Amino acid sequence: MRIQVESVSGAARHLQKGTDAPASVTIVSAEEIRRYGYRTLGELLQSVPGFYRTYDRNYTYAAVRGFGRTGDYNSRILLLLDGHRLNDNIYDQALLGLEFPVDLDLIERVEVIHGPSSSLYGSNAFFAVLDVITRQGAAADGLEASLLGASQRTSGARLTFGKTFPQLGEMLLSASWRDSRGNRRLFFPEFDAPETNHGIAQDADRERLHQWFARLQLGEVTVQGVYGARQKGIPTASFGTVFNDSRERSTDRRGYLDTSYAHRFRKNWDLAARVYLDSYIYDADYPYMYHPQTSNQVILNHDYSNGAWWGEEVQLAKPFLSSHRLTVGSEFRDNFRQKQSNLDLEPFVVYLDSRPSSTVWALYAQDEYAIRKDLLLNASLRHDEDSVFGGTTNPRLGLIYNGHAGTTLKLLYGTAFRAPNAYELYYVNPASGLPNPNLRPETIRTAEIGLEQYVGERLLWNVRVFQSRIAHLINQVDAGGGLLYFQNGGSARTTGVELVSEFRLRSGLGGKFNYTYEHAIDPGSGELLRNAPLHLANANLLAPLLAGKLTAGLDLHVVSSRQTLAGNPADAFVLANLTLLSTDWLPGLELSGTIYNLLDSRYGYPGGEEHAQDILYQDGTTGRFKISYRFGAAR
């Protein structure tokens, strides 16, 4: 129960102390995932300084430091799984809800690297990089089984097998499934009329998924395969569809096969290389009544995307001149399939059949220079060349002072970009919309000062001050006649302060607190951005009970009011979740129960452009019970 300086691997592409990392870093451990009952990455991120989430009953979206456009598919966050890029090649989407293709029980830790990191990772490393690190086979050490039951007629199961091979490597295999019928009746006042079932969406919130994970490490070679598929009913009648039609649903399928190699040569040359093949498929059915004045016929519209790509990465690192560590690397990605289509099923009408392709290559270099024993300068630079828009170069600088009394001071500056994705470049929908293949990347410049202080082994506090200037934002604009298309032109500026503290007592009582003030505006008008609360506060409290055989974890979130797209206020709210976890009743047995929205708060998130609802209200109090057992655990 002591606070220790944690290590991070994603900030500089190698393992180092968090106090030496050229970024502010938050780490969420497997223990915290279990003790606070997190079900998705989105819920986990909600506890991280500067992050807040929205959920539109289809996808989970993360907003960062005051910037949270509804329905932007999380394209300004780079999501990695064991260093493998998970953002797809159609929407550049980071899947943060149950559509994330890996069971959270397989996660060892999540590294949240705040600030721009395009100097090492390229596009989408705009506001943050999330590096999800999975467990090793030794952590499972045999067979594990898990069952869960939850509110809204929800059930699920997981089966995991792990094994180590002495002096050779390890293996981890896992399969998971989950099924939820969701809310039986969801009321939306925007549709409160007799012809739309008085605003009640009946049995339209269903969700089901299955996930597969396999990793085999033999010596210096690791082969990893991931596949996840989720189908979700959409009860909100998004995009002007027919309300209370149970056929409206979306399906996401995400998978990859990755082979990596790591070797240390003589004179401390470290080589890391990987080659991979990825796939992402999205398909959805939307029921439309195209001629409501003359006909009651409902036509089913099918929206489909199929992305496939392969790529390779090579990185070399070496210490030299006693005070430098040089890292150089290259990447290549071939997006050989970026298919998008949209059509009516009956009568059969095709509105879109787009089949572009693209390539990206990049070179980067990083030097970590120990000016003195307590002063480190990190400088990195990367050039990306994209076959669609050309080239862009992005630097990052970090000056890091580690004092003798547990003090760390960081001065950070970096730039990043988000490339226009295939959806923004080429998509045309049946009602309106035009392609724009001339889009340019969005850009950001961020400066940050961070002061971190360890007080013994029981207390930590941290203060961060930041400002980001965003330019060339891609906005959807009216071309006239009701036709919409994407165009560069928007800008934003976010300024804020993050306060973070952590304590752990000898009794086992511990906690984390953070508060964020964020002021996000449109520099042209001076107005606050939509969906941008001024204040965020989070608290995580952990208390041992029954002589340590039981722990209680309280997860508390406070979000101030924010404006919706219509300019109305979405009220402030307090959201509390309580988890009881037992790990010591019987060897190998773990029991947990969580009450979500313990206070039964009525709260909602701003709707997106595609919603008739200005505010999408969320569930009241719900619960989950979970049982896990490790076979053959020592008594």
XYZ file of C-alpha atoms in Angstrom:
635
model
C 0.000 0.000 0.000
C 2.892 2.351 -0.656
C 3.009 4.885 -3.488
C 5.837 4.055 -5.849
C 7.146 5.711 -9.002
C 5.476 3.676 -11.730
C 7.059 2.747 -15.037
C 5.596 3.616 -18.430
C 6.469 2.252 -21.864
C 4.383 4.345 -24.286
C 5.587 7.883 -23.630
C 9.046 7.410 -25.238
C 8.537 3.960 -26.850
C 10.591 2.201 -24.163
C 10.188 1.374 -20.488
C 11.154 4.215 -18.159
C 10.117 5.786 -14.877
C 7.038 7.962 -15.143
C 9.015 10.827 -13.639
C 11.403 10.659 -16.636
C 8.660 10.503 -19.290
C 8.373 13.488 -21.674
C 4.631 13.776 -20.949
C 2.168 13.763 -18.109
C 1.137 10.153 -17.578
C -1.739 8.495 -15.744
C -1.658 4.745 -15.158
C -4.755 2.711 -14.323
C -3.855 -0.759 -13.063
C -5.635 -4.098 -13.307
C -6.288 -3.876 -9.576
C -8.098 -0.554 -10.013
C -10.180 -1.979 -12.879
C -11.351 -4.784 -10.586
C -11.780 -2.769 -7.388
C -13.823 0.007 -9.028
C -15.898 -2.212 -11.316
C -14.962 -0.609 -14.630
C -16.805 -2.276 -17.529
C -15.340 -0.317 -20.453
C -12.359 1.851 -21.329
C -14.762 4.797 -21.428
C -15.694 4.290 -17.768
C -12.034 3.907 -16.876
C -11.092 7.124 -18.684
C -13.821 9.013 -16.857
C -11.627 8.821 -13.724
C -8.519 10.192 -15.491
C -7.668 13.910 -15.074
C -9.045 16.024 -17.921
C -11.187 13.247 -19.428
C -14.963 12.974 -19.539
C -17.220 10.787 -21.631
C -20.522 10.744 -23.460
C -22.632 7.778 -24.509
C -25.362 7.963 -27.160
C -26.656 4.392 -26.599
C -24.552 3.187 -29.490
C -20.949 4.363 -29.029
C -18.860 5.741 -26.172
C -16.963 8.975 -26.837
C -14.116 10.452 -24.810
C -13.551 14.187 -24.522
C -10.222 15.630 -23.387
C -9.414 18.938 -21.711
C -12.590 20.678 -22.834
C -12.702 19.424 -26.405
C -15.471 16.886 -26.964
C -17.296 17.069 -30.255
C -20.269 14.739 -30.144
C -20.055 11.908 -32.639
C -16.445 12.467 -33.729
C -15.586 8.742 -33.343
C -12.676 9.395 -30.923
C -10.396 10.164 -33.848
C -8.267 12.602 -31.833
C -7.096 9.874 -29.445
C -4.628 7.173 -30.491
C -5.504 3.769 -29.025
C -2.784 1.103 -28.802
C -3.000 -2.510 -27.640
C 0.434 -3.776 -26.585
C 1.856 -1.107 -28.903
C -0.366 -2.130 -31.847
C -2.446 0.667 -33.374
C -6.197 0.008 -32.973
C -7.686 3.060 -34.738
C -9.244 1.799 -37.971
C -8.575 3.085 -41.505
C -12.119 4.295 -42.301
C -13.152 6.534 -39.389
C -9.863 6.503 -37.407
C -12.096 5.431 -34.535
C -10.863 4.433 -31.090
C -13.357 1.882 -29.758
C -13.875 2.693 -26.076
C -17.142 0.983 -25.139
C -18.032 -2.698 -25.208
C -17.046 -2.534 -28.882
C -13.387 -2.553 -27.711
C -12.246 -6.005 -28.888
C -10.547 -7.234 -25.668
C -12.088 -8.217 -22.332
C -10.989 -5.800 -19.598
C -10.082 -8.792 -17.391
C -7.078 -9.334 -19.688
C -5.632 -5.868 -19.071
C -2.545 -5.459 -16.896
C -2.579 -1.658 -17.026
C -3.657 1.283 -19.172
C -1.144 4.059 -19.794
C -2.766 7.409 -20.542
C -0.148 9.669 -22.120
C -1.493 13.212 -22.044
C -0.712 15.754 -24.749
C 0.343 15.544 -28.398
C 2.570 12.607 -29.410
C 2.652 12.744 -33.211
C 6.435 13.123 -32.919
C 6.528 9.365 -32.233
C 3.155 7.991 -33.317
C 1.874 10.075 -36.224
C -1.798 10.792 -36.861
C -4.478 10.674 -34.135
C -1.959 11.114 -31.273
C -3.601 14.525 -30.936
C -4.846 14.934 -27.372
C -3.607 11.681 -25.863
C -2.264 8.184 -26.481
C -3.879 5.245 -24.679
C -1.587 2.228 -24.509
C -3.421 -0.835 -23.205
C -1.001 -3.461 -21.876
C -2.348 -7.018 -21.565
C -1.480 -9.637 -18.952
C 1.271 -12.188 -19.373
C 0.536 -15.898 -19.452
C 2.111 -16.310 -16.009
C -0.547 -14.001 -14.559
C -3.263 -16.479 -15.526
C -1.125 -19.534 -14.659
C -3.624 -22.156 -15.753
C -7.339 -21.978 -16.387
C -9.612 -19.128 -15.321
C -13.387 -18.894 -15.673
C -15.643 -15.916 -15.049
C -19.433 -15.453 -15.025
C -21.409 -12.249 -14.675
C -25.016 -11.234 -14.299
C -26.286 -7.686 -14.378
C -29.324 -5.464 -14.646
C -31.223 -5.158 -17.911
C -31.225 -8.922 -18.483
C -27.446 -9.054 -18.942
C -25.197 -12.110 -18.714
C -21.657 -12.929 -19.775
C -18.771 -15.346 -19.426
C -15.010 -15.541 -19.965
C -12.617 -18.486 -20.247
C -8.865 -17.810 -20.121
C -5.861 -20.131 -20.211
C -2.294 -19.044 -19.521
C 0.953 -20.962 -19.395
C 4.662 -20.235 -19.198
C 7.407 -22.228 -20.899
C 10.593 -22.095 -18.790
C 13.390 -20.285 -20.634
C 11.212 -20.157 -23.774
C 8.198 -17.858 -23.395
C 4.511 -17.839 -22.546
C 1.010 -18.311 -23.944
C -2.320 -16.636 -23.236
C -5.671 -17.682 -24.769
C -9.054 -16.184 -23.946
C -12.651 -16.130 -25.165
C -15.482 -13.922 -23.874
C -19.131 -13.338 -24.651
C -21.798 -10.997 -23.341
C -25.494 -10.567 -24.047
C -27.807 -7.815 -22.846
C -31.409 -7.178 -23.782
C -31.029 -3.652 -22.459
C -33.817 -1.423 -21.223
C -37.271 -2.795 -22.015
C -38.760 0.669 -22.369
C -36.862 3.883 -23.030
C -38.835 7.110 -23.138
C -37.816 9.944 -25.475
C -40.124 12.983 -25.170
C -39.094 14.214 -28.635
C -41.172 11.350 -30.078
C -44.119 11.564 -27.664
C -46.964 11.120 -30.151
C -49.465 8.318 -30.853
C -47.906 7.497 -34.230
C -44.488 6.992 -32.582
C -45.592 4.784 -29.678
C -45.862 7.817 -27.359
C -42.056 8.186 -27.336
C -41.354 4.700 -25.974
C -38.647 2.624 -27.662
C -39.472 -0.976 -26.796
C -36.767 -3.660 -26.594
C -34.499 -1.542 -28.818
C -31.435 -1.254 -26.536
C -30.041 -4.776 -26.957
C -26.315 -5.532 -27.165
C -24.285 -8.685 -27.722
C -20.605 -9.346 -28.263
C -17.914 -11.984 -28.422
C -14.141 -11.548 -28.118
C -11.141 -13.764 -28.864
C -7.543 -13.189 -27.794
C -4.423 -15.300 -28.408
C -0.739 -14.609 -27.787
C 2.228 -16.923 -28.110
C 5.709 -15.785 -27.178
C 8.670 -18.006 -28.001
C 12.015 -16.454 -27.283
C 12.252 -13.100 -29.020
C 9.217 -13.614 -31.287
C 5.649 -12.845 -30.243
C 2.536 -13.620 -32.285
C -0.707 -12.008 -31.163
C -4.199 -12.279 -32.618
C -7.302 -10.341 -31.594
C -10.898 -10.446 -32.811
C -14.006 -8.830 -31.379
C -17.529 -8.363 -32.719
C -20.344 -6.341 -31.170
C -23.914 -5.769 -32.350
C -25.915 -2.924 -30.800
C -29.546 -1.951 -31.167
C -30.058 1.795 -31.607
C -33.098 3.105 -29.691
C -32.601 6.823 -30.452
C -33.854 6.855 -34.071
C -30.613 8.525 -35.124
C -30.151 10.105 -38.563
C -33.903 10.674 -38.959
C -34.860 7.009 -38.991
C -38.216 5.510 -38.039
C -38.686 5.554 -34.272
C -39.226 2.279 -32.370
C -38.185 0.063 -35.256
C -36.205 -2.847 -33.780
C -34.310 -3.383 -37.028
C -32.102 -0.336 -36.466
C -28.746 -1.643 -35.309
C -24.994 -1.417 -35.905
C -22.262 -4.067 -35.914
C -18.516 -3.535 -35.447
C -15.949 -6.256 -36.132
C -12.297 -5.548 -35.331
C -9.384 -7.940 -35.623
C -5.677 -8.210 -36.344
C -2.710 -10.556 -36.490
C 0.593 -9.124 -35.283
C 4.086 -10.670 -35.283
C 6.805 -8.812 -33.380
C 10.496 -9.394 -32.773
C 12.797 -7.899 -30.138
C 16.539 -8.453 -29.849
C 19.489 -6.858 -28.092
C 22.703 -6.881 -30.117
C 26.216 -6.267 -28.909
C 27.047 -2.830 -27.597
C 23.441 -2.376 -26.365
C 21.747 -1.983 -29.727
C 18.030 -2.710 -29.159
C 15.980 -3.762 -32.169
C 12.165 -3.923 -32.178
C 10.207 -4.812 -35.309
C 6.676 -5.872 -36.141
C 4.554 -6.740 -39.153
C 0.777 -6.915 -39.004
C -2.478 -7.417 -40.899
C -5.633 -5.634 -39.716
C -9.335 -5.646 -40.504
C -12.325 -3.518 -39.521
C -15.899 -4.043 -40.702
C -18.881 -1.870 -39.859
C -22.383 -2.520 -41.063
C -25.667 -1.007 -39.949
C -29.318 -1.052 -40.913
C -31.384 2.124 -40.772
C -35.176 2.061 -41.422
C -36.382 5.169 -43.283
C -39.798 6.357 -44.370
C -38.702 8.251 -47.469
C -42.133 9.593 -48.489
C -44.143 10.014 -45.297
C -46.700 12.282 -47.024
C -47.645 9.786 -49.732
C -46.673 6.365 -48.445
C -46.188 4.502 -45.181
C -43.623 2.189 -46.712
C -40.472 1.813 -44.605
C -37.293 1.164 -46.568
C -34.250 -0.409 -44.924
C -31.029 1.436 -45.713
C -27.768 -0.481 -45.323
C -24.539 1.345 -44.436
C -21.309 -0.644 -44.794
C -17.573 -0.082 -44.386
C -14.796 -2.613 -44.908
C -11.241 -1.612 -44.074
C -8.132 -3.760 -44.382
C -4.480 -2.811 -44.100
C -1.047 -4.188 -43.436
C 2.054 -2.504 -42.144
C 5.489 -2.774 -40.616
C 7.474 -0.955 -37.954
C 11.205 -1.012 -37.222
C 12.907 0.715 -34.310
C 16.543 0.876 -33.167
C 17.706 2.338 -29.856
C 21.177 2.743 -28.345
C 22.811 4.653 -25.489
C 25.865 6.646 -26.569
C 28.342 9.224 -25.255
C 27.375 8.169 -21.699
C 24.555 10.746 -21.482
C 22.404 10.151 -24.597
C 19.891 7.528 -25.629
C 19.058 7.686 -29.333
C 15.966 6.064 -30.841
C 15.245 5.980 -34.568
C 12.431 4.236 -36.363
C 10.308 3.904 -39.466
C 6.742 2.879 -40.193
C 4.808 1.938 -43.306
C 1.081 1.302 -43.605
C -0.758 0.193 -46.741
C -4.511 0.840 -46.550
C -5.280 -1.437 -49.465
C -9.016 -1.534 -48.714
C -11.090 1.450 -47.564
C -14.457 0.461 -48.973
C -17.625 2.378 -48.072
C -21.088 1.700 -49.445
C -24.626 2.838 -48.805
C -27.723 1.329 -50.393
C -31.395 0.593 -50.000
C -32.178 -3.108 -49.775
C -35.667 -3.098 -51.321
C -36.100 -1.547 -53.787
C -32.372 -1.935 -54.403
C -30.738 1.481 -54.898
C -27.002 2.203 -54.547
C -26.051 5.679 -53.279
C -22.366 5.145 -52.507
C -19.738 2.664 -53.632
C -16.348 4.144 -52.702
C -13.191 2.007 -52.992
C -10.130 4.211 -52.391
C -6.759 3.128 -51.036
C -3.852 5.005 -49.469
C -0.395 4.602 -47.997
C 1.510 6.219 -45.130
C 5.205 6.067 -44.368
C 7.099 7.805 -41.603
C 10.549 8.345 -40.109
C 11.180 9.487 -36.553
C 14.077 10.123 -34.183
C 14.327 10.788 -30.456
C 17.256 11.812 -28.277
C 17.124 11.612 -24.486
C 19.987 13.720 -23.180
C 20.916 13.607 -19.490
C 22.292 17.121 -19.120
C 22.942 16.399 -15.466
C 22.009 13.554 -13.174
C 18.812 15.398 -12.231
C 18.067 17.147 -15.560
C 16.844 15.399 -18.700
C 16.100 16.831 -22.142
C 13.909 14.764 -24.460
C 13.627 15.847 -28.099
C 11.776 13.922 -30.802
C 10.813 14.620 -34.402
C 8.752 12.681 -36.914
C 7.879 13.172 -40.574
C 4.788 11.484 -42.022
C 4.140 11.218 -45.744
C 0.521 10.469 -46.657
C -0.483 9.633 -50.240
C -3.711 11.661 -49.774
C -2.527 15.053 -48.493
C 1.290 14.972 -48.584
C 3.721 15.450 -45.719
C 3.757 16.846 -42.189
C 6.534 17.125 -39.578
C 5.915 17.290 -35.835
C 8.338 17.880 -32.917
C 8.097 17.367 -29.160
C 10.371 18.800 -26.458
C 10.467 17.955 -22.790
C 12.756 19.391 -20.121
C 12.487 17.301 -16.960
C 13.999 18.087 -13.565
C 14.018 15.397 -10.882
C 14.983 16.904 -7.545
C 16.395 15.045 -4.552
C 13.310 15.565 -2.368
C 10.854 13.712 -4.585
C 10.158 16.741 -6.768
C 9.679 16.522 -10.530
C 9.232 19.555 -12.770
C 8.302 19.103 -16.433
C 8.277 21.750 -19.179
C 6.605 20.248 -22.243
C 5.832 21.407 -25.767
C 4.627 19.468 -28.779
C 2.627 19.536 -31.978
C 0.408 16.892 -33.519
C -1.938 16.305 -36.424
C -5.048 14.366 -37.297
C -5.239 13.285 -40.920
C -8.620 13.498 -42.681
C -10.103 10.027 -42.693
C -11.770 8.113 -45.516
C -15.243 8.851 -44.131
C -14.661 12.622 -44.220
C -12.975 12.480 -47.621
C -15.327 10.275 -49.617
C -18.617 9.539 -47.846
C -21.946 10.423 -49.496
C -25.210 9.604 -47.719
C -28.619 9.037 -49.361
C -30.304 12.210 -48.111
C -27.473 14.720 -48.482
C -23.717 14.992 -48.521
C -20.794 15.634 -50.847
C -17.235 14.249 -50.803
C -14.208 16.511 -50.366
C -10.923 14.809 -51.298
C -9.005 18.079 -50.747
C -9.153 18.099 -46.958
C -5.991 18.905 -45.002
C -4.913 17.645 -41.552
C -6.074 19.225 -38.315
C -3.186 20.546 -36.193
C -2.549 21.252 -32.514
C 0.187 22.971 -30.490
C 0.306 22.304 -26.752
C 2.456 23.765 -23.983
C 2.353 22.339 -20.470
C 4.035 22.822 -17.113
C 3.784 20.042 -14.545
C 4.995 19.929 -10.941
C 4.884 16.590 -9.123
C 5.785 16.008 -5.477
C 6.167 12.716 -3.607
C 5.820 13.147 0.157
C 7.360 10.001 1.588
C 5.658 6.822 0.411
C 2.119 7.779 1.435
C 1.264 11.000 -0.406
C 1.607 12.343 -3.937
C 0.347 15.558 -5.452
C 0.627 16.984 -8.936
C -0.237 20.296 -10.618
C -0.400 20.721 -14.404
C -1.078 23.907 -16.354
C -1.714 23.579 -20.089
C -2.810 25.425 -23.187
C -3.609 23.975 -26.617
C -4.213 25.853 -29.862
C -6.070 23.864 -32.508
C -6.297 24.896 -36.161
C -7.734 23.635 -39.450
C -10.524 21.763 -37.692
C -12.628 19.690 -40.054
C -16.244 20.871 -39.850
C -19.385 19.767 -41.643
C -20.782 22.767 -43.539
C -23.767 23.497 -45.758
C -22.985 23.649 -49.472
C -26.477 24.885 -50.288
C -29.627 23.041 -51.164
C -29.362 20.940 -48.027
C -26.108 19.333 -49.136
C -23.407 18.941 -46.482
C -19.699 18.310 -46.798
C -16.567 18.400 -44.648
C -14.253 21.416 -44.845
C -11.227 22.752 -42.973
C -11.704 26.032 -41.197
C -12.509 25.704 -37.510
C -10.215 26.545 -34.609
C -10.228 26.216 -30.830
C -8.165 27.154 -27.805
C -8.214 25.251 -24.515
C -6.565 26.460 -21.323
C -6.700 24.750 -17.994
C -5.305 23.429 -14.722
C -5.276 19.862 -13.407
C -4.776 19.073 -9.722
C -4.024 15.463 -8.819
C -3.371 13.821 -5.450
C -3.024 10.281 -4.133
C -2.694 8.927 -0.616
C -2.262 5.509 0.974
C -2.412 4.845 4.711
C -0.894 1.967 6.671
C -4.404 0.760 7.480
C -4.961 0.021 3.801
C -7.248 3.011 3.227
C -6.257 4.790 0.029
C -7.552 7.137 -2.582
C -7.010 9.300 -5.637
C -8.469 12.728 -6.271
C -8.274 14.996 -9.288
C -9.839 18.280 -10.315
C -9.695 19.929 -13.731
C -10.576 23.472 -14.706
C -10.801 23.721 -18.490
C -11.721 26.760 -20.540
C -12.300 25.792 -24.181
C -13.343 28.514 -26.599
C -13.698 29.347 -30.270
C -11.042 32.097 -30.691
C -13.050 33.755 -33.464
C -16.222 34.309 -31.457
C -14.879 33.954 -27.930
C -17.741 31.586 -27.123
C -17.361 28.429 -25.083
C -17.270 25.229 -27.079
C -20.285 22.948 -26.957
C -20.078 19.919 -24.651
C -17.283 21.594 -22.672
C -17.822 21.649 -18.881
C -15.679 24.147 -16.995
C -15.155 21.845 -14.014
C -14.427 18.132 -13.612
C -13.712 16.323 -10.354
C -13.097 12.657 -9.602
C -12.470 10.666 -6.443
C -11.519 7.022 -5.998
C -11.606 5.725 -2.436
C -10.587 2.211 -1.405
C -11.295 0.828 2.070
C -10.468 -2.642 3.475
C -13.285 -4.387 5.377
C -13.578 -7.582 7.440
C -9.873 -7.753 8.237
C -8.942 -7.285 4.607
C -11.109 -10.096 3.235
C -13.365 -7.534 1.553
C -12.669 -4.155 -0.029
C -15.059 -1.352 -0.846
C -14.223 0.883 -3.795
C -16.076 4.164 -4.344
C -15.799 5.744 -7.788
C -17.144 9.325 -7.783
C -17.465 11.764 -10.714
C -18.617 15.382 -10.702
C -19.219 17.175 -14.009
C -20.377 20.793 -14.245
C -23.025 21.948 -16.705
C -22.229 22.249 -20.395
C -23.961 23.505 -23.502
C -25.703 21.238 -25.949
C -25.564 21.698 -29.710
C -28.791 23.714 -29.470
C -27.214 26.000 -26.874
C -29.218 24.626 -23.961
C -27.618 23.612 -20.653
C -27.019 19.954 -19.855
C -27.172 20.091 -16.065
C -24.273 19.318 -13.741
C -24.364 15.911 -12.111
C -22.737 13.672 -9.526
C -22.248 10.026 -10.477
C -21.236 7.499 -7.802
C -20.428 3.797 -8.261
C -19.728 1.382 -5.390
C -17.889 -1.954 -5.747
C -17.405 -4.677 -3.140
C -14.627 -7.143 -3.968
C -13.551 -10.298 -2.156
C -10.421 -12.254 -3.097
C -9.627 -14.220 0.089
C -12.653 -16.309 1.018
C -11.440 -19.360 -0.915
C -8.191 -19.905 -2.900
C -8.681 -18.926 -6.521
C -12.175 -17.481 -5.965
C -12.977 -13.825 -6.574
C -16.420 -12.287 -6.015
C -17.449 -8.744 -6.847
C -20.627 -6.716 -6.920
C -21.078 -3.179 -8.217
C -23.911 -0.690 -7.917
C -23.705 1.865 -10.718
C -25.257 5.306 -10.250
C -25.623 4.618 -6.558
C -27.457 7.912 -5.936
C -29.869 7.310 -8.831
C -28.885 10.662 -10.344
C -30.794 11.886 -13.368
C -28.158 12.980 -15.837
C -27.700 13.225 -19.573
C -25.142 13.871 -22.292
C -25.523 16.293 -25.220
C -26.829 14.609 -28.364
C -25.033 14.774 -31.694
C -25.987 16.222 -35.059
C -27.623 12.900 -35.914
C -30.006 12.952 -32.943
C -33.438 14.492 -32.520
C -32.667 14.517 -28.775
C -30.815 17.567 -27.509
C -29.933 15.647 -24.324
C -29.634 11.860 -24.108
C -30.532 10.822 -20.577
C -28.741 7.842 -19.053
C -29.680 4.901 -16.839
C -30.629 5.161 -13.198
C -29.306 2.726 -10.607
C -28.137 -0.613 -12.041
C -26.077 -3.484 -10.692
C -23.631 -6.227 -11.645
C -22.424 -9.365 -9.903
C -19.314 -11.224 -11.059
C -17.655 -14.465 -9.998
C -14.206 -15.604 -11.166
C -12.322 -18.765 -10.340
C -8.739 -19.793 -11.028
C -8.469 -23.577 -11.171
C -5.596 -25.145 -9.306
C -4.860 -22.041 -7.208
C -2.592 -22.732 -4.226
C -4.317 -23.268 -0.885
